């Protein structure tokens, strides 16, 4: 039970730090950074092989925290920080994708990891297009459970919703995603044989 109390104390401390950051306290931001930057960096590194992009995303994450701490609605700080970081990473990948379309020849020395290729396909391929067609709350559940590989419990904590809601949204999201993909790629199957 002691560990749980410590987690409660950390969560309470994070909430107090975010209130202080919202009031313009730079030292509170430094403490929040010291507390969370390590695991955020590790998690971003698992999703992006480019250390420069990871550093930029981490920096952008805390700049966003500085600017929008007043908008924190009391959910777990770690989940809120990861949501910001994940969105910044997607933004960075979109910038890279646009730049890659402009560059005439890619550098053969830089090859994206398998995970980067899959995530890029999720963002920019048919799956990404289909994801954009489903409601945001369903999309967030899919991204957390499938792309980030979070458990139902972790997703519930991250999004601030009950576990049962995560499960029902995941089911609805998969059904809507299948329907959206079917609209993008109509299959000749199902017609008369």
CSV table of C-alpha atoms in Angstrom, one decimal:
chain,number,residue,atom,x,y,z
A,1,UNK,CA,0.0,0.0,0.0
A,2,UNK,CA,3.0,2.3,0.6
A,3,UNK,CA,3.7,2.5,-3.2
A,4,UNK,CA,0.2,3.5,-3.9
A,5,UNK,CA,0.4,6.3,-1.4
A,6,UNK,CA,3.6,7.4,-2.9
A,7,UNK,CA,1.9,7.5,-6.3
A,8,UNK,CA,-0.9,9.5,-4.9
A,9,UNK,CA,1.6,11.9,-3.4
A,10,UNK,CA,3.4,12.2,-6.7
A,11,UNK,CA,0.1,12.8,-8.5
A,12,UNK,CA,-0.8,15.5,-6.0
A,13,UNK,CA,2.7,17.0,-6.3
A,14,UNK,CA,2.4,17.0,-10.1
A,15,UNK,CA,-1.0,18.8,-9.9
A,16,UNK,CA,0.5,21.4,-7.6
A,17,UNK,CA,3.5,21.8,-9.9
A,18,UNK,CA,1.1,22.3,-12.9
A,19,UNK,CA,-0.8,25.0,-11.0
A,20,UNK,CA,2.5,26.7,-10.2
A,21,UNK,CA,3.5,26.5,-13.8
A,22,UNK,CA,0.2,28.0,-14.8
A,23,UNK,CA,1.0,30.9,-12.5
A,24,UNK,CA,4.3,31.4,-14.3
A,25,UNK,CA,6.7,29.6,-11.9
A,26,UNK,CA,9.7,28.5,-14.0
A,27,UNK,CA,11.2,26.5,-11.2
A,28,UNK,CA,8.0,24.4,-11.0
A,29,UNK,CA,8.4,23.6,-14.7
A,30,UNK,CA,12.0,22.6,-14.0
A,31,UNK,CA,10.9,20.2,-11.3
A,32,UNK,CA,8.2,18.8,-13.6
A,33,UNK,CA,10.8,18.4,-16.3
A,34,UNK,CA,13.2,16.6,-14.0
A,35,UNK,CA,10.4,14.3,-12.8
A,36,UNK,CA,9.0,13.3,-16.3
A,37,UNK,CA,11.5,14.0,-19.0
A,38,UNK,CA,13.4,10.7,-18.6
A,39,UNK,CA,10.5,8.4,-19.2
A,40,UNK,CA,9.1,10.7,-21.9
A,41,UNK,CA,12.4,10.6,-23.7
A,42,UNK,CA,12.6,6.8,-23.4
A,43,UNK,CA,9.1,6.4,-24.7
A,44,UNK,CA,9.6,8.8,-27.6
A,45,UNK,CA,12.9,7.0,-28.5
A,46,UNK,CA,11.0,3.8,-28.9
A,47,UNK,CA,8.8,5.5,-31.5
A,48,UNK,CA,11.4,7.5,-33.3
A,49,UNK,CA,14.9,6.6,-34.3
A,50,UNK,CA,16.1,10.1,-34.8
A,51,UNK,CA,17.6,11.5,-31.5
A,52,UNK,CA,17.3,15.1,-32.8
A,53,UNK,CA,13.6,14.8,-33.5
A,54,UNK,CA,13.2,13.2,-30.0
A,55,UNK,CA,15.0,16.1,-28.4
A,56,UNK,CA,12.9,18.6,-30.3
A,57,UNK,CA,9.6,16.9,-29.5
A,58,UNK,CA,10.6,16.7,-25.8
A,59,UNK,CA,11.4,20.4,-25.8
A,60,UNK,CA,8.2,21.2,-27.6
A,61,UNK,CA,6.3,19.2,-25.1
A,62,UNK,CA,7.5,21.2,-22.2
A,63,UNK,CA,7.1,24.5,-24.1
A,64,UNK,CA,3.5,23.4,-24.6
A,65,UNK,CA,3.2,22.6,-20.9
A,66,UNK,CA,4.5,26.1,-20.1
A,67,UNK,CA,1.9,27.7,-22.4
A,68,UNK,CA,-1.1,25.6,-21.5
A,69,UNK,CA,-0.7,24.4,-17.9
A,70,UNK,CA,-3.7,26.5,-17.0
A,71,UNK,CA,-5.7,24.2,-19.3
A,72,UNK,CA,-4.8,21.0,-17.4
A,73,UNK,CA,-8.1,19.6,-16.1
A,74,UNK,CA,-6.8,17.6,-13.2
A,75,UNK,CA,-6.2,14.3,-15.0
A,76,UNK,CA,-3.0,12.4,-14.3
A,77,UNK,CA,0.0,14.6,-15.3
A,78,UNK,CA,1.9,11.7,-16.9
A,79,UNK,CA,-1.0,10.9,-19.2
A,80,UNK,CA,-1.5,14.5,-20.1
A,81,UNK,CA,2.3,14.9,-20.8
A,82,UNK,CA,2.4,11.8,-23.0
A,83,UNK,CA,-0.7,13.0,-25.0
A,84,UNK,CA,1.1,16.3,-25.7
A,85,UNK,CA,4.4,14.5,-26.5
A,86,UNK,CA,2.7,12.0,-28.8
A,87,UNK,CA,0.9,14.8,-30.7
A,88,UNK,CA,4.2,16.7,-31.1
A,89,UNK,CA,5.8,13.5,-32.5
A,90,UNK,CA,3.0,13.2,-35.0
A,91,UNK,CA,3.4,16.8,-35.9
A,92,UNK,CA,7.2,16.3,-36.4
A,93,UNK,CA,6.6,13.3,-38.6
A,94,UNK,CA,4.2,15.3,-40.7
A,95,UNK,CA,6.8,18.0,-41.2
A,96,UNK,CA,9.4,15.3,-42.1
A,97,UNK,CA,6.9,13.7,-44.6
A,98,UNK,CA,6.3,17.1,-46.3
A,99,UNK,CA,10.0,17.7,-46.4
A,100,UNK,CA,10.7,14.3,-47.9
A,101,UNK,CA,8.2,15.0,-50.7
A,102,UNK,CA,10.2,18.1,-51.5
A,103,UNK,CA,13.7,16.5,-51.4
A,104,UNK,CA,14.7,15.0,-54.7
A,105,UNK,CA,16.8,12.1,-53.3
A,106,UNK,CA,16.6,10.6,-49.9
A,107,UNK,CA,19.9,10.0,-48.0
A,108,UNK,CA,20.6,6.3,-48.3
A,109,UNK,CA,22.5,6.3,-45.0
A,110,UNK,CA,19.4,7.1,-43.1
A,111,UNK,CA,16.9,4.2,-43.1
A,112,UNK,CA,13.8,4.4,-40.9
A,113,UNK,CA,13.1,1.6,-38.4
A,114,UNK,CA,10.4,-0.9,-39.1
A,115,UNK,CA,8.3,0.8,-36.3
A,116,UNK,CA,8.7,4.2,-38.0
A,117,UNK,CA,7.6,2.8,-41.3
A,118,UNK,CA,4.5,1.2,-39.7
A,119,UNK,CA,3.6,4.3,-37.8
A,120,UNK,CA,4.1,6.5,-41.0
A,121,UNK,CA,1.7,4.1,-42.8
A,122,UNK,CA,-0.8,4.4,-40.0
A,123,UNK,CA,-0.6,8.2,-40.2
A,124,UNK,CA,-0.4,8.7,-43.9
A,125,UNK,CA,-1.8,5.6,-45.6
A,126,UNK,CA,-5.3,4.3,-45.9
A,127,UNK,CA,-5.4,3.5,-42.2
A,128,UNK,CA,-4.6,7.1,-41.3
A,129,UNK,CA,-7.2,8.3,-43.7
A,130,UNK,CA,-9.8,5.9,-42.2
A,131,UNK,CA,-8.7,6.9,-38.6
A,132,UNK,CA,-9.4,10.6,-39.5
A,133,UNK,CA,-13.0,9.5,-40.5
A,134,UNK,CA,-13.9,8.1,-37.0
A,135,UNK,CA,-14.8,10.3,-34.1
A,136,UNK,CA,-11.9,11.7,-32.0
A,137,UNK,CA,-12.8,9.9,-28.8
A,138,UNK,CA,-12.8,6.5,-30.6
A,139,UNK,CA,-9.6,7.5,-32.5
A,140,UNK,CA,-7.8,8.3,-29.2
A,141,UNK,CA,-8.7,4.9,-27.7
A,142,UNK,CA,-7.4,3.1,-30.8
A,143,UNK,CA,-4.2,5.1,-30.8
A,144,UNK,CA,-3.6,4.4,-27.1
A,145,UNK,CA,-4.4,0.7,-27.2
A,146,UNK,CA,-3.1,-0.2,-30.6
A,147,UNK,CA,-0.4,2.3,-31.6
A,148,UNK,CA,1.0,2.9,-28.1
A,149,UNK,CA,0.3,-0.6,-26.9
A,150,UNK,CA,-1.3,0.5,-23.6
A,151,UNK,CA,-3.5,-1.8,-21.6
A,152,UNK,CA,-7.2,-1.0,-21.0
A,153,UNK,CA,-6.3,0.2,-17.5
A,154,UNK,CA,-3.4,2.4,-18.8
A,155,UNK,CA,-5.6,3.8,-21.5
A,156,UNK,CA,-8.4,4.6,-19.0
A,157,UNK,CA,-5.9,6.5,-16.8
A,158,UNK,CA,-4.4,8.3,-19.8
A,159,UNK,CA,-7.7,9.4,-21.2
A,160,UNK,CA,-9.4,9.9,-17.8
A,161,UNK,CA,-12.3,7.6,-18.6
A,162,UNK,CA,-13.6,4.3,-17.0
A,163,UNK,CA,-12.1,1.0,-18.2
A,164,UNK,CA,-15.5,-0.2,-19.4
A,165,UNK,CA,-15.8,2.9,-21.6
A,166,UNK,CA,-12.3,2.1,-23.1
A,167,UNK,CA,-13.5,-1.4,-23.9
A,168,UNK,CA,-16.8,-0.2,-25.5
A,169,UNK,CA,-15.1,2.6,-27.5
A,170,UNK,CA,-12.4,0.2,-28.7
A,171,UNK,CA,-15.1,-2.2,-30.0
A,172,UNK,CA,-16.9,0.7,-31.7
A,173,UNK,CA,-13.7,2.2,-33.0
A,174,UNK,CA,-12.7,-1.1,-34.7
A,175,UNK,CA,-16.1,-1.5,-36.3
A,176,UNK,CA,-16.0,2.1,-37.6
A,177,UNK,CA,-12.4,1.7,-38.8
A,178,UNK,CA,-13.3,-1.4,-40.7
A,179,UNK,CA,-16.3,0.4,-42.3
A,180,UNK,CA,-14.1,3.4,-43.2
A,181,UNK,CA,-11.4,1.1,-44.7
A,182,UNK,CA,-14.1,-0.7,-46.7
A,183,UNK,CA,-15.3,2.6,-48.2
A,184,UNK,CA,-11.7,3.5,-49.1
A,185,UNK,CA,-11.0,0.1,-50.7
A,186,UNK,CA,-14.2,-1.5,-51.8
A,187,UNK,CA,-13.7,-5.2,-52.1
A,188,UNK,CA,-15.2,-7.2,-55.0
A,189,UNK,CA,-16.0,-10.0,-52.5
A,190,UNK,CA,-19.5,-10.2,-51.3
A,191,UNK,CA,-20.9,-9.8,-54.8
A,192,UNK,CA,-22.6,-12.7,-56.7
A,193,UNK,CA,-20.4,-15.6,-57.3
